[in-house]
Structures are given as structure tokens and as C-alpha cells.
Coordinates of C-alpha atoms and ligand atoms in Angstrom, one line a residue:
X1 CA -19.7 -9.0 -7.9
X2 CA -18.0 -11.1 -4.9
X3 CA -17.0 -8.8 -2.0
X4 CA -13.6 -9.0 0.1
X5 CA -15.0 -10.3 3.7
X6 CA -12.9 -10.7 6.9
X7 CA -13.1 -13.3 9.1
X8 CA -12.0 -14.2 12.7
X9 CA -9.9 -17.3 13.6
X10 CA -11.0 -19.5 17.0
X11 CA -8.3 -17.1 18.9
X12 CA -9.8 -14.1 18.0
X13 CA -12.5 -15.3 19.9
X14 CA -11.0 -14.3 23.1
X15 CA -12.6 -11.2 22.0
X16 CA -16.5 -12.1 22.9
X17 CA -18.7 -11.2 20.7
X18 CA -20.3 -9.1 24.0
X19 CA -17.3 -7.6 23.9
X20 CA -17.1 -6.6 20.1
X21 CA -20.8 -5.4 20.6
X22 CA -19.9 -3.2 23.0
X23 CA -17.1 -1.4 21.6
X24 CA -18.9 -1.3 18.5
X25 CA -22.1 0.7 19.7
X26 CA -19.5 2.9 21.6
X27 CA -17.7 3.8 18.5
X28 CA -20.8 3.6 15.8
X29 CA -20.6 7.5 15.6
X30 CA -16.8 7.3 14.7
X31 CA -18.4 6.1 11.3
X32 CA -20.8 8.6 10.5
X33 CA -17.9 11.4 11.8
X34 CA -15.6 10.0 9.2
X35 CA -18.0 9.7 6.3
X36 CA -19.4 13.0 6.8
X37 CA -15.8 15.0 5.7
X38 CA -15.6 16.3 9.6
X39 CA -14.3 19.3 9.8
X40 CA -11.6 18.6 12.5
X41 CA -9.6 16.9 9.5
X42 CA -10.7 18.5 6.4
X43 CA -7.6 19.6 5.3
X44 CA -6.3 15.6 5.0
X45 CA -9.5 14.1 3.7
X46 CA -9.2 15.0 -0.1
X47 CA -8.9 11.2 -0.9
X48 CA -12.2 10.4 0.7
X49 CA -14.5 11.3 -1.9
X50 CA -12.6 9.6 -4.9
X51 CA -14.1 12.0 -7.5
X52 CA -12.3 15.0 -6.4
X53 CA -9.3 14.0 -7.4
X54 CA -9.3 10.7 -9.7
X55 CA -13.0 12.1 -11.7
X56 CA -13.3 11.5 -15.5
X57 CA -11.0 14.4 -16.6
X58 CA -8.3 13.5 -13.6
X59 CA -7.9 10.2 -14.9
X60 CA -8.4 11.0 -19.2
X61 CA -5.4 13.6 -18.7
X62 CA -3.1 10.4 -16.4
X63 CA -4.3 7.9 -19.6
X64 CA -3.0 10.4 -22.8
X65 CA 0.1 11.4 -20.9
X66 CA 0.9 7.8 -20.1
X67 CA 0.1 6.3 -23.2
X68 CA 2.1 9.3 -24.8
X69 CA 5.5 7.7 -22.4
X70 CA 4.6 4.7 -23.2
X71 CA 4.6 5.0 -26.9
X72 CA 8.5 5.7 -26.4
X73 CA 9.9 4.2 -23.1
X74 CA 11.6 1.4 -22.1
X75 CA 12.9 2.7 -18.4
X76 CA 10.3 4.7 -16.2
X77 CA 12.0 5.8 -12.9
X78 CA 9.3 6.7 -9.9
X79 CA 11.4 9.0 -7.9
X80 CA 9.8 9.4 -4.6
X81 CA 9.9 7.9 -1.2
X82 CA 6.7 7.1 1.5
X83 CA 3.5 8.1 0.4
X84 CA 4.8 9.5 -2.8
X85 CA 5.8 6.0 -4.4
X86 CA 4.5 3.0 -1.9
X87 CA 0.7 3.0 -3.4
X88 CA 2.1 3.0 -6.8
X89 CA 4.6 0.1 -6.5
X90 CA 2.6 -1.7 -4.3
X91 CA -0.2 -1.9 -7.4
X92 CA 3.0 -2.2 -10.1
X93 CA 4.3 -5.1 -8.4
X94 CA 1.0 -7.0 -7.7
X95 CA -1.0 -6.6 -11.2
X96 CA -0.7 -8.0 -15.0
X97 CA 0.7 -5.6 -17.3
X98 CA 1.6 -5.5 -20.9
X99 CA 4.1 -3.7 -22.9
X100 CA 5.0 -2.3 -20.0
X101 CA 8.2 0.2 -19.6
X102 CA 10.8 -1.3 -17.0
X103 CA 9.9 0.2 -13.6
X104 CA 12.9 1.6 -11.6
X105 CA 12.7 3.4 -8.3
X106 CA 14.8 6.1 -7.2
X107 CA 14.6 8.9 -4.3
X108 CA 13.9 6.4 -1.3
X109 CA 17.3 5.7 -0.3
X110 CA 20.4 8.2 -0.5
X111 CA 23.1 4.9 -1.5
X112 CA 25.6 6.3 -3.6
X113 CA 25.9 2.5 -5.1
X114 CA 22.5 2.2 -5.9
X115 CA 22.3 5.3 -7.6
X116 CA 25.3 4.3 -9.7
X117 CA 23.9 1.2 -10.7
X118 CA 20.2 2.8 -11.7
X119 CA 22.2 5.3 -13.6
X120 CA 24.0 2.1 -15.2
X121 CA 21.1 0.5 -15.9
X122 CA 19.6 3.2 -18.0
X123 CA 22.4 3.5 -20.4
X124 CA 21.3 2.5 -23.8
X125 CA 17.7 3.0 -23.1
X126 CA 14.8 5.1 -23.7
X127 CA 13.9 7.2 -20.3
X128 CA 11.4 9.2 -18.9
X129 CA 11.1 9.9 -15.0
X130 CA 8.3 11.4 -12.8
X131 CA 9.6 13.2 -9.4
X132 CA 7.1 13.1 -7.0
X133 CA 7.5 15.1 -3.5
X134 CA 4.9 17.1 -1.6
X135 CA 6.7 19.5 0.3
X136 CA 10.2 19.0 -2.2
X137 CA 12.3 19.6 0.9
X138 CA 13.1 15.9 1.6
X139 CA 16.6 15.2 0.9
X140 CA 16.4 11.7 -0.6
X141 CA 13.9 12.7 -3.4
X142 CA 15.1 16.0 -3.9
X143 CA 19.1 14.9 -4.2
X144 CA 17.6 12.0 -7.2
X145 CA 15.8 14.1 -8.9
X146 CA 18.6 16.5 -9.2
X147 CA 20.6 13.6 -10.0
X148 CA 18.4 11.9 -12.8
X149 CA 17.9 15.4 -13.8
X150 CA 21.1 16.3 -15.2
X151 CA 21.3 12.5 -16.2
X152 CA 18.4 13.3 -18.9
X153 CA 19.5 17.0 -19.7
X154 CA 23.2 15.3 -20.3
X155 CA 21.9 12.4 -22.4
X156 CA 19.2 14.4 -24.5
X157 CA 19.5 18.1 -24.2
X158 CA 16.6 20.1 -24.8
X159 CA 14.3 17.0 -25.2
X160 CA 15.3 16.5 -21.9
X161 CA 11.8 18.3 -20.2
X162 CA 9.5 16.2 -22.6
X163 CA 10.7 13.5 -20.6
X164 CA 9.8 14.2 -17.2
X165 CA 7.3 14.7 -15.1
X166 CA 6.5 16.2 -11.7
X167 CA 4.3 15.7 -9.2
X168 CA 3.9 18.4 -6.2
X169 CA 1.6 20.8 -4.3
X170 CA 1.1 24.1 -6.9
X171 CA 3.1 27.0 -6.1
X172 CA 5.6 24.5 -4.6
X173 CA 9.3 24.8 -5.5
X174 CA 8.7 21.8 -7.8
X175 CA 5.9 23.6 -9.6
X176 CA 8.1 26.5 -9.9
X177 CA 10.4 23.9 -11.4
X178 CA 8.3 22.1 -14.0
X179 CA 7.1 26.1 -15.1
X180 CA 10.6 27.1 -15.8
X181 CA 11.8 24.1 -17.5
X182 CA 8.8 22.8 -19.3
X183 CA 8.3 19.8 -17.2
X184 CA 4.6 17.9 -17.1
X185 CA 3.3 19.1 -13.8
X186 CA 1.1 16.6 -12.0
X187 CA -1.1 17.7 -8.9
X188 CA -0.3 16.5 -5.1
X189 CA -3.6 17.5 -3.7
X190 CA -3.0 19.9 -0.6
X191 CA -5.6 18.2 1.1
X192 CA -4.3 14.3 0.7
X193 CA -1.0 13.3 2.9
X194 CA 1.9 11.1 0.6
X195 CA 0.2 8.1 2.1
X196 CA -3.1 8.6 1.3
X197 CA -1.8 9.6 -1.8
X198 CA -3.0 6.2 -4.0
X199 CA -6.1 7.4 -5.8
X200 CA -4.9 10.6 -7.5
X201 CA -2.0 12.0 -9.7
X202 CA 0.4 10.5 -7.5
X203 CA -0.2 7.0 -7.3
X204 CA -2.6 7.0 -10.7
X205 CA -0.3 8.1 -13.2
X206 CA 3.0 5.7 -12.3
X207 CA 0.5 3.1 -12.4
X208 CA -0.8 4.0 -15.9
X209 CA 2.5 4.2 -17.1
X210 CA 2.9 0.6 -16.0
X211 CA -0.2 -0.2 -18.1
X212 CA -2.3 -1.2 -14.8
X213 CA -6.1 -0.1 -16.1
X214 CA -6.6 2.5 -13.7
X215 CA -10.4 3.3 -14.3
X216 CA -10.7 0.1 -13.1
X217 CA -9.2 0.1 -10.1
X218 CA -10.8 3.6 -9.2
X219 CA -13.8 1.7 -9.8
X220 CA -13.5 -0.6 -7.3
X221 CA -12.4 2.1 -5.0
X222 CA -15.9 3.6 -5.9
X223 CA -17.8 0.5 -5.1
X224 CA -15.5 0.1 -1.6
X225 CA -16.6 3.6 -0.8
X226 CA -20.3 3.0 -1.6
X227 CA -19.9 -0.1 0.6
X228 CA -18.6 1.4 3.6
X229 CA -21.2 4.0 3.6
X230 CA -24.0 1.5 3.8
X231 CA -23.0 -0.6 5.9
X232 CA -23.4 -0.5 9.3
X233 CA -20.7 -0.6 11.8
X234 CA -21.2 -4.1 13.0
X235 CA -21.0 -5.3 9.2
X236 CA -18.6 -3.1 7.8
X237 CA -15.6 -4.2 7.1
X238 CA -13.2 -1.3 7.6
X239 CA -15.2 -0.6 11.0
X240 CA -14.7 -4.2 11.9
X241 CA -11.0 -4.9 10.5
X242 CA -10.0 -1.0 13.1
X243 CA -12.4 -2.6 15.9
X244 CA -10.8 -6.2 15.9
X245 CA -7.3 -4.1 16.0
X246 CA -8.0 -2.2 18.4
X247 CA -9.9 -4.3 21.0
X248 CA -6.8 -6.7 20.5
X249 CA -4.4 -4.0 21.4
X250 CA -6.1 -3.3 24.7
X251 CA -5.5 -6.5 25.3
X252 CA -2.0 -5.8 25.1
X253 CA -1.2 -7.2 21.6
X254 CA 1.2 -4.8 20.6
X255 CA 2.3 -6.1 16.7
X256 CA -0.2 -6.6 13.9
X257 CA 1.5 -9.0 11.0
X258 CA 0.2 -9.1 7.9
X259 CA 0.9 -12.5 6.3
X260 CA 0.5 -13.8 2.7
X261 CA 1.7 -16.5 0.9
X262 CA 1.8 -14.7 -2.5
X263 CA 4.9 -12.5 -3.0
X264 CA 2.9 -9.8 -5.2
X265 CA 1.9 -8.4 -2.4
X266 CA 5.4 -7.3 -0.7
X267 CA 5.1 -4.2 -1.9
X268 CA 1.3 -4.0 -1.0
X269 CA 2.1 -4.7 2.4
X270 CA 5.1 -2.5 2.7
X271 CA 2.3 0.0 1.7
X272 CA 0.3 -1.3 4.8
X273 CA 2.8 -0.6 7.0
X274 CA 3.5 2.5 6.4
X275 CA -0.3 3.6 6.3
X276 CA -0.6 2.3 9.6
X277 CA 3.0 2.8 11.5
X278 CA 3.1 6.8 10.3
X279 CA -0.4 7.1 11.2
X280 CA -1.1 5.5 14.5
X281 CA 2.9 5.6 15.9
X282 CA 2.5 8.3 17.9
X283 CA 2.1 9.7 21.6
X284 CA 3.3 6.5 22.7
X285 CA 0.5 4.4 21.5
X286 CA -0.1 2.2 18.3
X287 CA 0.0 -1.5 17.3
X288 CA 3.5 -1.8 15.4
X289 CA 3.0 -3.7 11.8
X290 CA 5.4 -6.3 10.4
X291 CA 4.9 -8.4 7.7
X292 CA 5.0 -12.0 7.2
X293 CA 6.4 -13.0 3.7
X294 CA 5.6 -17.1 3.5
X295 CA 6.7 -19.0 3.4
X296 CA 10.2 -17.5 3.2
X297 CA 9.4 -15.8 6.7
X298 CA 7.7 -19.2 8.0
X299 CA 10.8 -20.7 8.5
X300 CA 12.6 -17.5 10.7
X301 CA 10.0 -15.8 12.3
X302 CA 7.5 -18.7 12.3
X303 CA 9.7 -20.3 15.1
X304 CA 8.7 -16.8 17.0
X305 CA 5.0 -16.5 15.8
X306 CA 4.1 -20.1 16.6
X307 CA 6.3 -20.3 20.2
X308 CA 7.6 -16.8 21.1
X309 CA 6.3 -14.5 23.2
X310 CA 2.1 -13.4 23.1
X311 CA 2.1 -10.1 21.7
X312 CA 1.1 -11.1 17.9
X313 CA -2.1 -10.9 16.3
X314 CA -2.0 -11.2 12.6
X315 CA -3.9 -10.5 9.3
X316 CA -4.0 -13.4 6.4
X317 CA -4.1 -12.2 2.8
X318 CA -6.0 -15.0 1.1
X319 CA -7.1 -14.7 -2.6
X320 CA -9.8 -17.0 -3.9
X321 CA -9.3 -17.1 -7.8
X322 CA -6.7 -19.0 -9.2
X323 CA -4.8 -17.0 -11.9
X324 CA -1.8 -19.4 -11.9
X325 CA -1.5 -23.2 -12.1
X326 CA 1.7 -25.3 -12.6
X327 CA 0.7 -29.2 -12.2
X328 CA 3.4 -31.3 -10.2
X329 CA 4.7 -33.5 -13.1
X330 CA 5.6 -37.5 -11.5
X331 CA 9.5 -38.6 -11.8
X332 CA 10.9 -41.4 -12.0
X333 CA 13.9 -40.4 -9.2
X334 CA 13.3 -41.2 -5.3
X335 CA 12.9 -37.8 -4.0
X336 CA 9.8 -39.2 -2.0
X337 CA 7.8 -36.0 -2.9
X338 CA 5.3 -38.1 -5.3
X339 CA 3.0 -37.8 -2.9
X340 CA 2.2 -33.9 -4.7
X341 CA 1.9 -35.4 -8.1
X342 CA -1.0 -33.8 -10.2
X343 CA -0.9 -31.6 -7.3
X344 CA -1.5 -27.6 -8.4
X345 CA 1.3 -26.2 -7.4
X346 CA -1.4 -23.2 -6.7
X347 CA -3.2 -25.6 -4.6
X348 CA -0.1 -26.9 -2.1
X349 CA 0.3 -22.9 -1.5
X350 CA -3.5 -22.6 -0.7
X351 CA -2.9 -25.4 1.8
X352 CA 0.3 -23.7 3.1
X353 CA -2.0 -20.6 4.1
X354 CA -5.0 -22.7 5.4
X355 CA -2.3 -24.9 7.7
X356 CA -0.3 -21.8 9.1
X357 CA -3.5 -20.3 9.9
X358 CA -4.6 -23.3 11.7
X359 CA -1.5 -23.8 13.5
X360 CA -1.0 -20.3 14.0
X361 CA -4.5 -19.8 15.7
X362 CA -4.4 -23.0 17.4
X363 CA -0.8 -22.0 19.0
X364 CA -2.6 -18.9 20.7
X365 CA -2.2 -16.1 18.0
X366 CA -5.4 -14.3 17.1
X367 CA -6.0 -14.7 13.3
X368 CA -8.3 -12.9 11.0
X369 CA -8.6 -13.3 7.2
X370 CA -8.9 -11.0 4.8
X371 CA -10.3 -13.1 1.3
X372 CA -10.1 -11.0 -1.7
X373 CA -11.9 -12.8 -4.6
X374 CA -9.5 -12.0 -7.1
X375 CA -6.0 -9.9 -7.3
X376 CA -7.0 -7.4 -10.1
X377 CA -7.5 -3.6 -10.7
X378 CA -10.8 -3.8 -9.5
X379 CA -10.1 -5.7 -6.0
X380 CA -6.9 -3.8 -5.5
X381 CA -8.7 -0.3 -6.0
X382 CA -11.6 -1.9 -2.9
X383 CA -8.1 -2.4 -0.9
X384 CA -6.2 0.3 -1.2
X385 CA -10.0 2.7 0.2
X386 CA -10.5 -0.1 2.3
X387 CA -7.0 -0.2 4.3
X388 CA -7.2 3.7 4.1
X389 CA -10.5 4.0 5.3
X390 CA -10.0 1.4 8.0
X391 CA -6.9 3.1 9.7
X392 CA -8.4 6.3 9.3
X393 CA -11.1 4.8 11.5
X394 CA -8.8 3.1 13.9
X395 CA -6.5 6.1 14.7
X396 CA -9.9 7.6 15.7
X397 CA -10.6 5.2 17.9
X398 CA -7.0 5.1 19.2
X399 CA -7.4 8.6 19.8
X400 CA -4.4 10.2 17.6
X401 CA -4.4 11.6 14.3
X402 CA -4.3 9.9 11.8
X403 CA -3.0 12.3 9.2
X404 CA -0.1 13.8 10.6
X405 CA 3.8 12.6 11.4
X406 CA 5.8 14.9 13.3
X407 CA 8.0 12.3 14.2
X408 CA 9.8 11.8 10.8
X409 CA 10.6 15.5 10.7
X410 CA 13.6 14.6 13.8
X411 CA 16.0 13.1 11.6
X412 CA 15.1 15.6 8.6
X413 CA 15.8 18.6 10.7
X414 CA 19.2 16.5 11.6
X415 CA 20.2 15.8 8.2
X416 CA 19.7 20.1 7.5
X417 CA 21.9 21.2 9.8
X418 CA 24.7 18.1 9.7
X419 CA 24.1 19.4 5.8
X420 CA 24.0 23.2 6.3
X421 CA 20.8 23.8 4.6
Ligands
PA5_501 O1 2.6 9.9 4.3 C1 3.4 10.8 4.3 O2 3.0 12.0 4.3 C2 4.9 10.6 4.2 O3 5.2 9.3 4.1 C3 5.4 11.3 2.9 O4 4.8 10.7 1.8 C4 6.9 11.1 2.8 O5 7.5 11.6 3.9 C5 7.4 11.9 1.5 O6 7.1 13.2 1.6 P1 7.4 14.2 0.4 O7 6.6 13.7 -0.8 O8 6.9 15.5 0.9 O9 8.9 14.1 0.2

């Protein structure tokens, strides 16, 4: 099986290779800590041995219930917002799917005209939701659900309940909920935070719903795990991809981009930044994440990137098996593009990444690769415990925790009393 590698661009050379060794031998133990379940952050580490959660029986029980909702739907609304829906749309978004039930998204966003429109939208149609919140307290969940709730109790009366789900902590108010009223009751492991949340009921059963094969993408989540626990720090690729990050940041590179030139992985990368913004953003320190969507972004932020001030490192998203092609057909009108005839329309993008890259590093930005042999279950299961691994590892060595965010809790507490809660 071909493995996901990262690679360094020229720039990224700036950081020696004495200086890589160094920092690595320094930090080696940060490896072992984290494999070994350390006790400091027990309580957040439920997602690090993928069994616990996403085992045989885990993921039977997510495959009959979603097979059950598929049978009959043709709207499934995620509510949810952070943690509780990125990992799931990032993995909807990105993947095949068949016969899949439309995917709407409700509970991150509190617009009265969006809600309208979803409610719009699902006129006419076969629906089933899943609510998924872990402490059920956040407004913009909470208020949709309520919402979306009556919308389904309105439309189908007592066969309202057989058509949703929830997914919370047990003995949560949303537990409590789905007892009372009949509701499937999904599990938000207490010891996994919302956005570490991909590998369990939460991320898992939205997924199967979509019809993504999710056995196989725990698989490859398995196999990234194995990996990372052989490998030793100066090979392994979450160590590396948290070292590079973090050796550039003392070096005063304050913004990490991740750029790809395929649009499936928007929501991926929305994921991204959220798994590293709410984990590292904190006592003043961190490496703030944007995202480069090329080539759309190439020609407004490129300008910036390629010219604008140093402060920029970034992280290609390369895949390496084609699983599209459209062949540039000649014409007979002077448009003076026949230059790309018989082209692959595939290929031109391939050259797109390669010649940003180039440019890119060449203009003074460090550039590292990540090349992911194909964009699958399989690949995006090794990615999702990669990335989670990885920032995991570089909070460590930023020296904050990684699992907490006291910060969002300001506007919350806002919100309550401009509210009256
Ligand atoms: O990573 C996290 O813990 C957060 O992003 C949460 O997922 C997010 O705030 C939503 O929390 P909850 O599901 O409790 O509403």
C-alpha cells in the first residue's frame, strides 16, 4: 500500500537539517509521551486508540442504522457546529458516494434566512436529522434542533422520533431528550473533544449515512496509527509535519496555509483549521491557519503569498491518482488556447500545483508537500489520525494544551446573559 509522505520545498531549507536534528532529539520523548495515553491528558485521548470507540460493534450498529435512513431518505440534515459536524462534511464533501440522501447542514450559524430556506428546501421530501452537541448548551445547535424538531413533529407526528437521531455525552440533557422522546441516541465519547470527534459516533454515522464506506476509512486510520507508532521521530510523519511547524514559527512565521488545487477538500481543510486554530490559539502563541483554495484564491491572495509580507509558510495537498480526466477537445475558433489540446484537463491542474509551488518557494515562502496516493476512504481515514495526531504533537511542543478552548466560551457566556439564560 503507497503511504502519504511529506516533503520540503528548497525554502524550507532555511531550516538546516542540523537544525531539524536538533529539535528533533530534543522532542523524541514528546512521541513516546503521546503514544503511551499520558496521564496528564487522559480525559481527551479517547480517539487515540481507534478501537475504543469505532471497534467492530461501534461501527455494525452506525452501518444498520444508516442503512435503515437510507432505505427511506432523501434530505439528511447534520445539525451541529465545530467538532461536532467539520470531520463529517469534510469526508461527505471529498468522497464518492451513491444513492446518497441530500446532505444539509444546520446548527452552525443562527441566520434566520438560512434557516428558512433549509426549512424550504425540505418541503416535499423524505427527512431524517441527527443533532449532534456535546455539552447541548451551545445556542446555535441547540436553537436548530429545536427548530427542525418541531419541523418533523409538525410534518409527521408520532413518526416524528423514528426520524432522528442524537448524538451527546450520556446523562446529558440531549440523552435525557432522546430517552423521553424515543430518539436514536448516538455516543459523544466523554473522553474525545468535538474536534477530535472524526473516528466515532459523531463523525462515523453522518458519514455512513452519506454512503462513504466507513470500515474503510477506520482502516486506514488503523494503519496511520500503526505507522506513527513505528516510526521514529525523525521519519514520522506527524512528528515531522508538528516539527517543520513549529521550527518555522520560531522563526517568526506566524500563518500556516494550506493550499490545494482540488476543491473537495474545502471542507477538509476547514476541518484543519479548526483542529489547529482551537487547539494551539491560545496564551498568545500559535501559528494562525488559512487556506489557499486554487486557483480561485491564486488570483487574490496569490498577489500576497508570492510578494507580500514574509510571515507565510504553507502546506500543499497533492494527490497522485487520477480519478478524473476530461481531454481538451481542438476548435476550430481563434481563442489561441490550442496549445492545451489533448491536454488532461487533470493534468493542466497537476501543473498548476507543481508551478505555484515552484514559484511560491522560489519567491521565499517555505513549502512542504503533503502527497496522498489516492483521495479515498482509506487515505482520508490515514489523514484525518494523521492531522490529529500531528497537532496533538505540535501543541506539545508549543507548550499549550491541545485539547482545551476556553476562549470560545467569551462570546457564549455573552450570548447567555444578552439572552437571559
Ligand atoms: O472542538 C471542540 O470541542 C469544539 O469545536 C466543539 O466541537 C464545538 O464548540 C461544539 O460544541 P458542542 O458540540 O458542545 O456544541
Amino acid at each position: 500500500m503507497k503511504k502519504i509522505e511529506i516533503s520540503l520545498g528548497d525554502q524550507s531549507k532555511l531550516l538546516n537539517l542540523d537544525a531539524i536534528e536538533n529539535f528533533t532529539q530534543k522532542h523524541t520523548h514528546y512521541l513516546d509521551e503521546a503514544l503511551s495515553k499520558e496521564k496528564i491528558y487522559e480525559n481527551s485521548l479517547g480517539w487515540l486508540d481507534i478501537d475504543e470507540w469505532a471497534g467492530e460493534v461501534a461501527l455494525k450498529r452506525i452501518q444498520d442504522k444508516a442503512n435503515e435512513v437510507r432505505n427511506d431518505a432523501d434530505v439528511f440534515v447534520l445539525i451541529g457546529v465545530g467538532g461536532s459536524n467539520q470531520a463529517a462534511r469534510a469526508a461527505i464533501s471529498a468522497l464518492p458516494q451513491e444513492n446518497a440522501p441530500e446532505i444539509l447542514y444546520a446548527g452552525n450559524n443562527l441566520s434566520a434566512d438560512y434557516m428558512n430556506k433549509l426549512l424550504k428546501a425540505l418541503e416535499g421530501k423524505s427527512v431524517y436529522i441527527d443533532a449532534i452537541a456535546k455539552n447541548f448548551e451551545t445556542i446555535e445547535p441547540g436553537v436548530s434542533f429545536r427548530v427542525l424538531r418541531q419541523y418533523l413533529e409538525k410534518r409527521y407526528g408520532s413518526g416524528a422520533a423514528g426520524r432522528i437521531a442524537v448524538t451527546g455525552t450520556k446523562g446529558s440533557s440531549l440523552y435525557q431528550l432522546a430517552l423521553d422522546n424515543g430518539y436514536t441516541f448516538f455516543t459523544f465519547p466523554e473522553n474525545i473533544g468535538g474536534r477530535y470527534s472524526a473516528l466515532c459516533d459523531v463523525g462515523l454515522y453522518p458519514m455512513a449515512v452519506a454512503g462513504i464506506d466507513i470500515a474503510k476509512l477506520v482502516q486506514g486510520a488503523k494503519e496511520m496509527r500503526e505507522r506513527l507508532s513505528v516510526e521514529p521521530a525523525e521519519e514520522n510523519i506527524a512528528f515531522r509535519y508538528a516539527a517543520y511547524r513549529n521550527l518555522l514559527q520560531q522563526k517568526d512565521y506566524r500563518l500556516e496555509m494550506m493550499s490545494f488545487f482540488e476543491p473537495r477538500f474545502y471542507y477538509f481543510s476547514r476541518w484543519w483549521i479548526q483542529m489547529l486554530a482551537e487547539s494551539e490559539g491560545k496564551d498568545g502563541k500559535g501559528v494562525y491557519p488559512v487556506v489557499g483554495n486554487f486557483s480561485e484564491d491564486l488570483h487574490s491572495i496569490g498577489q500576497f503569498v508570492q510578494e507580500g509580507r514574509r510571515m507565510i509558510f504553507e502546506t500543499f495537498l497533492d494527490v497522485t491518482e487520477r480519478d478524473s480526466s476530461l481531454i481538451i477537445a481542438g476548435d476550430d475558433k481563434k481563442d489561441y488556447f490550442d496549445y492545451l489540446e489533448g491536454n488532461d484537463l487533470w493534468n493542466i491542474n497537476k501543473i498548476a500545483l507543481q508551478s505555484t509551488f515552484d514559484a511560491h518557494d522560489k519567491g521565499g515562502i517555505p513549502c512542504m508537500k503533503l502527497t496522498i496516493p489516492k483521495l479515498d476512504e482509506y487515505y482520508f481515514g490515514q489523514m484525518f489520525y494523521m492531522f490529529m495526531f500531528a497537532v496533538y504533537l505540535s501543541g506539545k511542543m508549543l507548550k499549550v494544551n491541545p485539547f482545551d478552548q476556553g476562549g470560545v466560551e467569551d462570546y457564549k457566556k455573552n450570548m447567555f446573559k444578552a439572552l437571559g439564560k
